[in-house]
Amino acid sequence: MGLGVDAETVRLGVLSSTSDHASVVSNNFFVALLCACIVLGHLLEENRMVNESITALLVGLGTGTVILMISRGVSIHVLVFSEDLFFIYLLPPIIFNAGFQVKKKQFFRNFITIILFGAIGTLISFVIISLGAMGLFKKLDVGPLELGDYLAIGAIFSATDSVCTLQVLNQDETPLLYSLVFGEGVVNDATSIVVFNALQNFDITHINAEVVFHLLGNFLYLFLLSTVLGVATGLISALVIKKIYFGRHSTDREVALMMLMAYLSYMLAELFALSGILTVFFGCIVMSHYTWHNVTESSRITTKHAFATLSFLAETFIFLYVGMDALDIEKWRSVSDTPGKSIAISSILMGLVMLGRAAFVFPLSFLSNLAKKNEHEKISWKQQVVIWWSGLMRGAVSMALAYNKFTRAGHTEVRGNEIMITSTITVVLFSTVVFGLLTKPLIRLLMPHRHLTMLSDDSTPKSLHSPLLTSQLGSSIEEPTQIPRPTNIRGEFTTMTRTVHRYWRKFDDKFMRPMFGGRGFVPFVPGSPTERNPHDLSKP
């Protein structure tokens, strides 16, 4: 009996050792590939048509091809895709950086338009893609797909990836366009994930008016509560760092606390079944407005680059893996007998994506322009084309949702699921590489290089080269102005927007900044002239 137990223990130990060794090999392999992507991205920096996303995809495809040849077509499972890996470890840093670096003035100035595009527009695209797939896939005999599968397809392919466009656009030269593309991308991802999760949690076998209103109510509940949780977490971090002021002893503690509080907001949202994307995005906006100005200057620089570096590594890792996983031979075996059908399905999905984008970008842009009096604030026809184009690319969120719906532990078991996974991979690769390569020529054609005046936004962490210690900068930027009496509905809307912004600045200066810190509050460090209180700058 004892010998049997010993033998079993030895066997398990050998298996564990083998598994650990394989894991170490995989980790080393991916770290080496990440280094290769960074080096190649640097060498290709002058050719802005080939950005980091495309570079990582091409490196992944090349690596997958080499491994496939070495293994003689057996398998390339160097690392099995995990939704937990994506949603818990890779996605948060990307959203951290998005909220932390956003130009807040432009974002909130166009907030209504961004919500129209990111929320209402995503729902319109979701309906069109779902109905189109339901009507066309049945004719192609894709497999035993149910109503929930078609609705999931709509949510999966409604998630955009505007990374390529943002890497070409300059937010100082085209602030309106950059703000709309950037803001829509964040809200779109959150909306797609919320809709996808809502579909998984509701019985949709019998859709009626009650179920539809229940879904809409659940969506609004998640959206609002997620935003409130993010704002609350950001304010708590600002209050803690302002009151305790870790910088007098260690800037490392300041940086660590900011990063951990940002991640905590995301995990709290996941714990309470809310939208982690919205929570951490608005939480980091609040942190950049208050918390970031409560720490020492060195901590500001460190935090800014820490968020940007983590986001860059996460994005590169995701696209690298997508490129490698595209050549997983197991997923393509069932569709290899009917390649024409697979191409047809991918083409239909791409066509529905383009139709879904057009169905809301141009009508909602028209509605948005009706509420704007200033011509510079209106969305021109050429800008609408760029916004439509930027949302045609699909990326990591679509891949993660597709794996969540149509695979188990990264493997497919049903023919219809295999077809959907390979079609998702095809759409992601085609849209990212082809549309990504054509993005820069399109923007050059539609929008020649222009220098536009950017509104001052020194409270944003990107403004590291602007004077951080100017006295009373926050209170002098937004002086009350005489607003002309409105003569129509558009004028009423413009007046209301400006009035709300003016009263918010007064409330912020009088109540929020004295309590939570922010621009105008600079910690005092004895013996450090660069960290002196702005009220003492005039003193010798």
XYZ file of C-alpha atoms in Angstrom:
540
model
C 0.000 0.000 0.000
C 2.795 2.389 0.945
C 4.684 1.582 -2.261
C 1.556 2.349 -4.264
C 1.177 5.732 -2.582
C 4.870 6.491 -3.116
C 4.638 5.546 -6.784
C 1.584 7.745 -7.255
C 3.335 10.637 -5.519
C 6.381 10.260 -7.759
C 4.147 10.165 -10.858
C 2.305 13.318 -9.847
C 5.614 14.999 -9.067
C 6.948 14.164 -12.520
C 3.773 15.505 -14.173
C 3.919 18.674 -12.086
C 7.582 19.163 -12.964
C 6.845 18.655 -16.656
C 3.935 21.115 -16.515
C 6.029 23.722 -14.701
C 8.826 23.334 -17.248
C 6.390 23.785 -20.144
C 4.986 26.888 -18.475
C 8.464 28.346 -18.003
C 9.304 27.638 -21.650
C 6.069 29.331 -22.816
C 6.676 32.383 -20.630
C 10.244 32.758 -21.854
C 9.068 32.379 -25.421
C 6.445 35.116 -25.117
C 8.797 37.497 -23.299
C 11.335 37.069 -26.107
C 8.623 37.757 -28.691
C 7.524 40.884 -26.807
C 11.118 42.127 -26.921
C 11.212 41.411 -30.660
C 7.975 43.373 -31.190
C 9.378 46.359 -29.295
C 12.606 46.349 -31.316
C 10.787 45.995 -34.635
C 8.285 48.666 -33.640
C 11.170 51.039 -32.934
C 12.841 50.278 -36.261
C 9.551 50.863 -38.094
C 8.748 54.056 -36.168
C 9.336 56.278 -39.216
C 6.836 54.264 -41.237
C 3.728 55.161 -39.262
C 1.539 53.034 -41.551
C 2.845 49.933 -39.761
C 1.986 50.594 -36.118
C 2.644 48.459 -33.047
C -0.601 46.502 -33.414
C 0.126 45.435 -36.978
C 3.749 44.690 -36.089
C 2.689 42.405 -33.219
C 0.137 40.650 -35.430
C 2.709 40.019 -38.166
C 5.275 38.766 -35.645
C 2.651 36.430 -34.200
C 1.705 35.125 -37.655
C 5.346 34.553 -38.562
C 6.080 32.788 -35.286
C 2.982 30.630 -35.656
C 4.036 29.640 -39.158
C 7.508 28.611 -37.970
C 6.126 26.564 -35.063
C 3.580 24.944 -37.356
C 6.325 23.892 -39.734
C 8.527 22.569 -36.931
C 5.671 20.594 -35.367
C 4.629 19.367 -38.841
C 1.108 20.652 -38.461
C 0.393 19.059 -35.100
C -0.324 22.023 -32.814
C 0.953 25.466 -31.819
C -0.589 25.655 -28.331
C 2.307 27.515 -26.756
C -0.190 29.349 -24.552
C -3.901 28.557 -24.291
C -6.101 31.661 -24.465
C -7.855 32.486 -21.213
C -10.684 34.983 -20.820
C -9.578 35.556 -17.221
C -6.076 36.439 -18.418
C -7.536 39.013 -20.775
C -10.255 40.565 -18.624
C -8.413 40.512 -15.277
C -4.787 41.188 -16.223
C -4.483 42.555 -19.773
C -7.536 44.786 -20.256
C -7.308 46.843 -17.005
C -3.903 48.474 -17.795
C -5.207 49.552 -21.214
C -8.242 51.249 -19.676
C -6.093 52.648 -16.819
C -4.002 54.532 -19.336
C -7.011 55.594 -21.416
C -8.694 57.297 -18.469
C -5.493 58.671 -17.026
C -4.221 60.334 -20.226
C -7.528 61.592 -21.643
C -7.876 65.285 -22.461
C -10.711 65.945 -20.063
C -11.929 69.220 -21.530
C -12.387 67.800 -24.994
C -13.852 64.565 -23.645
C -16.540 66.215 -21.521
C -17.183 68.978 -24.054
C -18.191 66.202 -26.495
C -19.566 63.879 -23.832
C -23.117 63.721 -25.217
C -21.871 62.918 -28.730
C -19.486 60.296 -27.334
C -22.332 58.640 -25.417
C -24.499 58.740 -28.554
C -21.802 56.979 -30.575
C -20.498 54.659 -27.864
C -23.790 53.540 -26.292
C -26.721 54.228 -28.644
C -24.615 53.600 -31.735
C -23.288 50.314 -30.376
C -26.831 49.137 -29.671
C -27.861 50.034 -33.241
C -24.871 48.148 -34.630
C -25.660 45.213 -32.327
C -29.234 44.950 -33.665
C -28.172 45.167 -37.331
C -25.386 42.582 -37.004
C -27.603 40.191 -35.026
C -30.524 40.398 -37.457
C -28.232 40.189 -40.485
C -26.402 37.137 -39.151
C -29.704 35.469 -38.244
C -31.083 35.955 -41.729
C -27.973 35.082 -43.767
C -26.255 32.347 -41.740
C -29.284 30.066 -41.863
C -28.985 29.976 -45.649
C -25.336 28.868 -45.389
C -25.995 26.037 -42.915
C -23.410 27.255 -40.438
C -24.449 24.837 -37.709
C -26.816 24.494 -34.767
C -26.767 28.168 -33.763
C -29.570 29.371 -31.503
C -31.084 32.814 -30.916
C -28.666 33.485 -28.068
C -25.745 32.696 -30.366
C -26.882 35.205 -32.993
C -27.366 37.905 -30.358
C -23.917 37.093 -28.963
C -22.472 37.497 -32.482
C -24.039 40.957 -32.614
C -22.373 41.925 -29.327
C -19.033 40.373 -30.319
C -18.745 42.232 -33.628
C -20.056 45.514 -32.219
C -16.855 45.912 -30.170
C -14.491 48.206 -32.059
C -10.723 48.615 -31.895
C -9.667 52.139 -32.837
C -5.989 51.755 -31.816
C -4.704 52.095 -35.385
C -6.593 55.343 -35.982
C -5.552 56.851 -32.661
C -1.898 56.126 -33.428
C -2.216 58.180 -36.616
C -4.383 61.042 -35.305
C -2.849 63.844 -33.252
C -5.063 65.135 -30.450
C -3.376 68.566 -30.586
C -3.999 68.976 -34.333
C -7.444 67.337 -34.514
C -8.815 67.591 -30.961
C -12.487 67.073 -31.857
C -11.878 64.030 -34.038
C -9.414 62.449 -31.624
C -11.779 62.989 -28.689
C -14.715 61.399 -30.522
C -12.769 58.353 -31.756
C -11.077 57.850 -28.393
C -14.194 58.346 -26.289
C -16.387 56.195 -28.493
C -13.841 53.369 -28.361
C -13.889 53.212 -24.554
C -17.666 53.517 -24.168
C -18.175 51.084 -27.057
C -16.066 48.369 -25.410
C -17.926 48.801 -22.131
C -21.322 48.721 -23.878
C -20.454 45.617 -25.901
C -19.275 43.722 -22.827
C -22.298 44.808 -20.762
C -24.690 43.713 -23.541
C -22.812 40.414 -23.967
C -22.927 39.649 -20.232
C -26.585 40.657 -20.012
C -27.438 38.214 -22.803
C -25.660 35.421 -20.931
C -27.575 36.120 -17.738
C -31.110 36.379 -19.154
C -33.429 33.785 -20.631
C -33.851 35.021 -24.188
C -35.645 32.003 -25.618
C -38.868 34.018 -25.564
C -38.170 37.671 -26.286
C -40.993 40.105 -25.569
C -41.397 43.737 -24.577
C -40.859 42.945 -20.896
C -37.529 41.210 -21.560
C -36.355 44.077 -23.796
C -37.183 46.707 -21.154
C -35.545 44.536 -18.514
C -32.357 44.399 -20.603
C -32.393 48.169 -21.157
C -33.000 48.801 -17.465
C -30.161 46.475 -16.527
C -27.873 48.240 -18.995
C -28.644 51.699 -17.553
C -28.236 50.351 -14.015
C -24.805 48.895 -14.809
C -23.714 52.021 -16.674
C -24.657 54.463 -13.921
C -23.556 52.353 -10.965
C -20.218 51.524 -12.606
C -19.567 55.219 -13.195
C -20.464 56.126 -9.608
C -18.179 53.398 -8.237
C -15.279 54.642 -10.370
C -15.758 58.257 -9.288
C -16.017 57.234 -5.627
C -12.820 55.174 -5.794
C -10.962 58.030 -7.469
C -12.082 60.518 -4.814
C -11.103 58.159 -1.991
C -7.605 57.764 -3.456
C -7.266 61.547 -3.731
C -8.400 62.086 -0.136
C -6.127 59.384 1.296
C -3.012 60.591 -0.528
C -3.753 64.265 0.244
C -4.338 63.705 3.957
C -1.560 61.197 4.631
C 0.919 62.489 2.021
C 3.230 59.530 1.573
C 5.713 61.593 -0.444
C 7.395 62.985 2.640
C 8.882 59.523 3.225
C 8.586 57.517 -0.005
C 7.423 58.345 -3.514
C 7.245 54.607 -4.190
C 4.309 54.318 -1.830
C 2.458 57.086 -3.662
C 2.919 55.410 -7.025
C 2.027 51.964 -5.659
C -1.120 53.254 -3.948
C -2.348 55.052 -7.084
C -1.857 51.966 -9.231
C -3.425 49.636 -6.674
C -6.431 51.924 -6.154
C -6.997 52.030 -9.917
C -6.845 48.247 -10.119
C -9.028 47.929 -7.011
C -11.794 49.917 -8.703
C -11.760 47.466 -11.613
C -11.857 44.402 -9.359
C -14.625 45.888 -7.197
C -16.720 46.360 -10.333
C -16.135 42.729 -11.319
C -16.961 41.629 -7.753
C -20.315 43.436 -7.852
C -21.040 42.282 -11.451
C -20.664 45.804 -12.876
C -18.691 47.117 -15.856
C -15.018 47.187 -14.882
C -14.155 49.190 -18.008
C -16.459 52.090 -17.130
C -15.486 51.981 -13.456
C -11.745 52.142 -13.972
C -12.046 54.633 -16.861
C -13.995 57.232 -14.887
C -12.017 56.382 -11.760
C -8.756 57.197 -13.540
C -10.244 60.420 -14.950
C -10.976 61.494 -11.364
C -7.493 60.381 -10.263
C -5.873 62.428 -13.031
C -7.951 65.461 -11.984
C -7.322 65.251 -8.238
C -5.004 62.473 -7.032
C -2.272 63.034 -9.610
C -1.792 66.632 -8.424
C -1.520 65.584 -4.767
C 1.702 63.615 -5.207
C 5.269 64.767 -5.692
C 6.561 65.752 -9.112
C 8.692 62.626 -9.439
C 5.664 60.469 -8.606
C 3.660 62.202 -11.330
C 6.242 61.425 -13.972
C 6.646 57.851 -12.733
C 2.898 57.217 -12.618
C 2.314 58.599 -16.103
C 4.982 56.382 -17.655
C 4.033 53.354 -15.545
C 0.431 53.416 -16.824
C 1.578 53.998 -20.409
C 4.139 51.169 -20.255
C 1.715 48.628 -18.801
C -0.871 49.566 -21.439
C 1.662 49.230 -24.247
C 2.817 45.789 -23.062
C -0.762 44.546 -22.659
C -1.788 45.683 -26.149
C 1.333 44.177 -27.723
C 0.827 40.865 -25.917
C -2.812 40.667 -27.046
C -2.104 41.272 -30.725
C 0.909 38.962 -30.596
C -1.245 36.158 -29.251
C -4.034 36.791 -31.767
C -1.496 36.490 -34.581
C -0.154 33.189 -33.224
C -3.561 31.722 -32.444
C -4.744 32.461 -35.966
C -2.667 29.484 -37.149
C -4.004 26.990 -34.616
C -4.532 24.019 -36.952
C -7.213 22.429 -34.751
C -9.612 25.331 -35.323
C -9.232 25.173 -39.094
C -9.605 21.439 -39.655
C -13.396 21.393 -39.635
C -13.644 24.347 -42.021
C -10.892 23.175 -44.361
C -13.378 20.970 -46.199
C -15.541 23.986 -47.057
C -13.190 26.997 -47.335
C -15.683 28.848 -49.512
C -18.282 28.799 -46.743
C -15.773 30.126 -44.212
C -14.817 32.973 -46.551
C -18.501 33.742 -47.171
C -19.255 33.918 -43.444
C -16.287 36.193 -42.778
C -17.298 38.419 -45.700
C -20.878 38.632 -44.421
C -19.664 39.588 -40.951
C -17.362 42.260 -42.388
C -20.193 43.627 -44.504
C -22.544 43.726 -41.508
C -19.893 45.529 -39.472
C -19.573 48.198 -42.184
C -23.358 48.524 -42.499
C -23.839 48.681 -38.731
C -21.277 51.493 -38.437
C -22.827 53.510 -41.244
C -26.316 53.068 -39.775
C -25.460 55.152 -36.719
C -22.350 57.270 -37.439
C -23.921 59.475 -40.100
C -27.441 59.850 -38.592
C -26.130 60.483 -35.072
C -23.549 62.948 -36.405
C -26.400 64.848 -38.066
C -28.310 64.972 -34.781
C -25.193 66.056 -32.904
C -24.547 68.877 -35.374
C -28.069 70.220 -34.859
C -27.211 71.000 -31.244
C -23.969 72.847 -32.077
C -23.870 76.458 -33.178
C -20.125 76.859 -33.701
C -18.960 75.487 -37.051
C -15.638 74.352 -35.545
C -17.531 72.101 -33.101
C -19.610 70.409 -35.791
C -18.600 67.052 -37.234
C -17.804 67.560 -40.914
C -18.575 64.982 -43.578
C -14.894 64.035 -43.886
C -14.599 63.624 -40.130
C -17.672 61.396 -40.156
C -15.995 59.163 -42.751
C -12.882 58.895 -40.536
C -15.038 58.031 -37.493
C -16.865 55.385 -39.537
C -13.583 53.953 -40.813
C -11.893 53.917 -37.414
C -14.672 51.734 -36.006
C -14.370 49.054 -38.688
C -11.361 47.431 -37.027
C -11.987 44.571 -34.610
C -9.500 43.440 -31.980
C -8.918 41.911 -28.584
C -12.363 42.491 -27.080
C -14.068 40.723 -29.998
C -11.617 37.836 -29.702
C -12.128 37.502 -25.945
C -15.921 37.552 -26.214
C -15.858 35.023 -29.062
C -13.659 32.656 -27.030
C -15.942 33.117 -24.040
C -19.011 32.175 -26.069
C -17.787 29.545 -28.513
C -14.919 27.716 -26.751
C -14.153 25.836 -23.566
C -10.682 26.383 -22.128
C -9.590 27.741 -25.510
C -10.760 24.656 -27.456
C -13.735 24.259 -29.781
C -15.872 21.133 -29.813
C -18.818 21.896 -32.121
C -18.454 22.555 -35.843
C -20.563 25.720 -35.716
C -18.426 27.073 -32.884
C -15.239 26.332 -34.815
C -16.585 28.245 -37.790
C -17.431 31.247 -35.611
C -13.984 31.264 -33.975
C -12.142 31.054 -37.306
C -14.417 33.717 -38.781
C -13.714 36.021 -35.824
C -9.969 35.489 -36.273
C -10.291 36.218 -40.005
C -12.260 39.429 -39.429
C -9.810 40.625 -36.741
C -6.759 39.936 -38.908
C -8.252 41.410 -42.081
C -9.683 44.535 -40.451
C -6.578 45.271 -38.370
C -4.004 44.722 -41.125
C -5.864 45.934 -44.218
C -7.890 48.772 -42.701
C -4.983 49.651 -40.416
C -2.593 50.020 -43.344
C -5.089 52.169 -45.258
C -5.938 54.426 -42.308
C -3.060 56.872 -42.721
C -3.522 57.381 -46.496
C -7.257 57.880 -45.926
C -6.723 60.517 -43.232
C -4.111 62.277 -45.378
C -6.576 62.333 -48.275
C -9.572 63.547 -46.282
C -7.866 65.741 -43.722
C -4.662 67.477 -44.857
C -2.226 68.473 -42.130
C -3.662 71.383 -40.164
C -2.644 73.027 -36.919
C -5.702 73.563 -34.768
C -5.737 75.492 -31.516
C -6.047 73.108 -28.617
C -7.819 74.170 -25.441
C -5.540 74.369 -22.453
C -5.781 71.242 -20.372
C -2.864 71.405 -17.990
C -4.653 69.217 -15.486
C -4.148 66.236 -17.745
C -1.140 64.034 -16.871
C 0.171 64.392 -20.441
C 0.952 68.026 -19.788
C 4.204 67.288 -17.987
C 6.089 70.009 -19.818
C 3.641 72.728 -18.788
C 4.195 74.713 -15.576
C 2.997 72.461 -12.789
C 3.442 75.031 -10.062
C 1.766 78.128 -11.493
C -0.196 79.905 -8.817
C -3.968 79.671 -8.898
C -3.925 78.275 -12.440
C -7.132 76.384 -11.945
C -9.168 79.353 -10.786
C -8.152 81.657 -13.642
C -8.699 79.431 -16.634
C -12.463 79.510 -16.688
C -13.622 83.061 -15.993
C -17.341 83.701 -16.345
C -18.161 85.044 -19.774
C -21.169 86.896 -21.107
C -23.259 84.295 -22.912
C -25.445 85.699 -25.697
C -29.169 85.254 -25.325
C -30.246 82.139 -27.258
C -32.642 82.551 -30.153
C -33.449 78.905 -30.936
C -33.304 75.382 -29.541
C -29.673 74.954 -30.596
C -28.777 78.172 -28.785
C -30.637 76.981 -25.696
C -28.641 73.748 -25.706
C -25.321 75.576 -26.161
C -26.168 77.997 -23.358
C -27.142 75.140 -21.051
C -23.882 73.299 -21.757
C -21.726 76.348 -21.082
C -23.710 77.230 -17.972
C -23.363 73.712 -16.538
C -19.603 73.771 -17.234
C -19.209 77.220 -15.630
C -21.103 76.248 -12.483
C -19.163 72.979 -12.251
C -15.870 74.886 -12.337
C -17.118 77.163 -9.549
C -18.228 74.176 -7.476
C -14.958 72.366 -8.193
C -12.814 75.342 -7.160
C -14.837 76.123 -4.040
C -15.602 72.688 -2.610
C -13.946 69.768 -4.412
C -10.339 70.950 -4.742
C -10.027 72.199 -1.148
C -11.223 68.790 0.030
C -9.634 66.398 -2.488
C -6.698 68.456 -3.776
C -5.943 68.741 -7.452
C -4.406 71.478 -9.561
C -3.372 74.296 -7.264
C -2.467 71.958 -4.405
C 1.223 71.028 -4.427
C 2.719 69.144 -1.454
C 5.514 70.847 0.429
C 8.767 68.939 0.785
C 11.380 70.622 2.987
C 14.569 71.389 1.106
C 13.058 70.817 -2.340
C 12.486 74.125 -4.197
C 10.616 72.353 -7.025
C 8.031 71.053 -4.589
C 7.209 74.322 -2.841
C 3.645 75.385 -2.245
C 2.390 77.599 -5.113
C 1.163 80.208 -2.615
C 4.792 80.634 -1.437
C 6.338 81.065 -4.889
C 6.205 84.830 -4.645
C 8.137 84.799 -1.369
C 11.963 84.975 -1.391
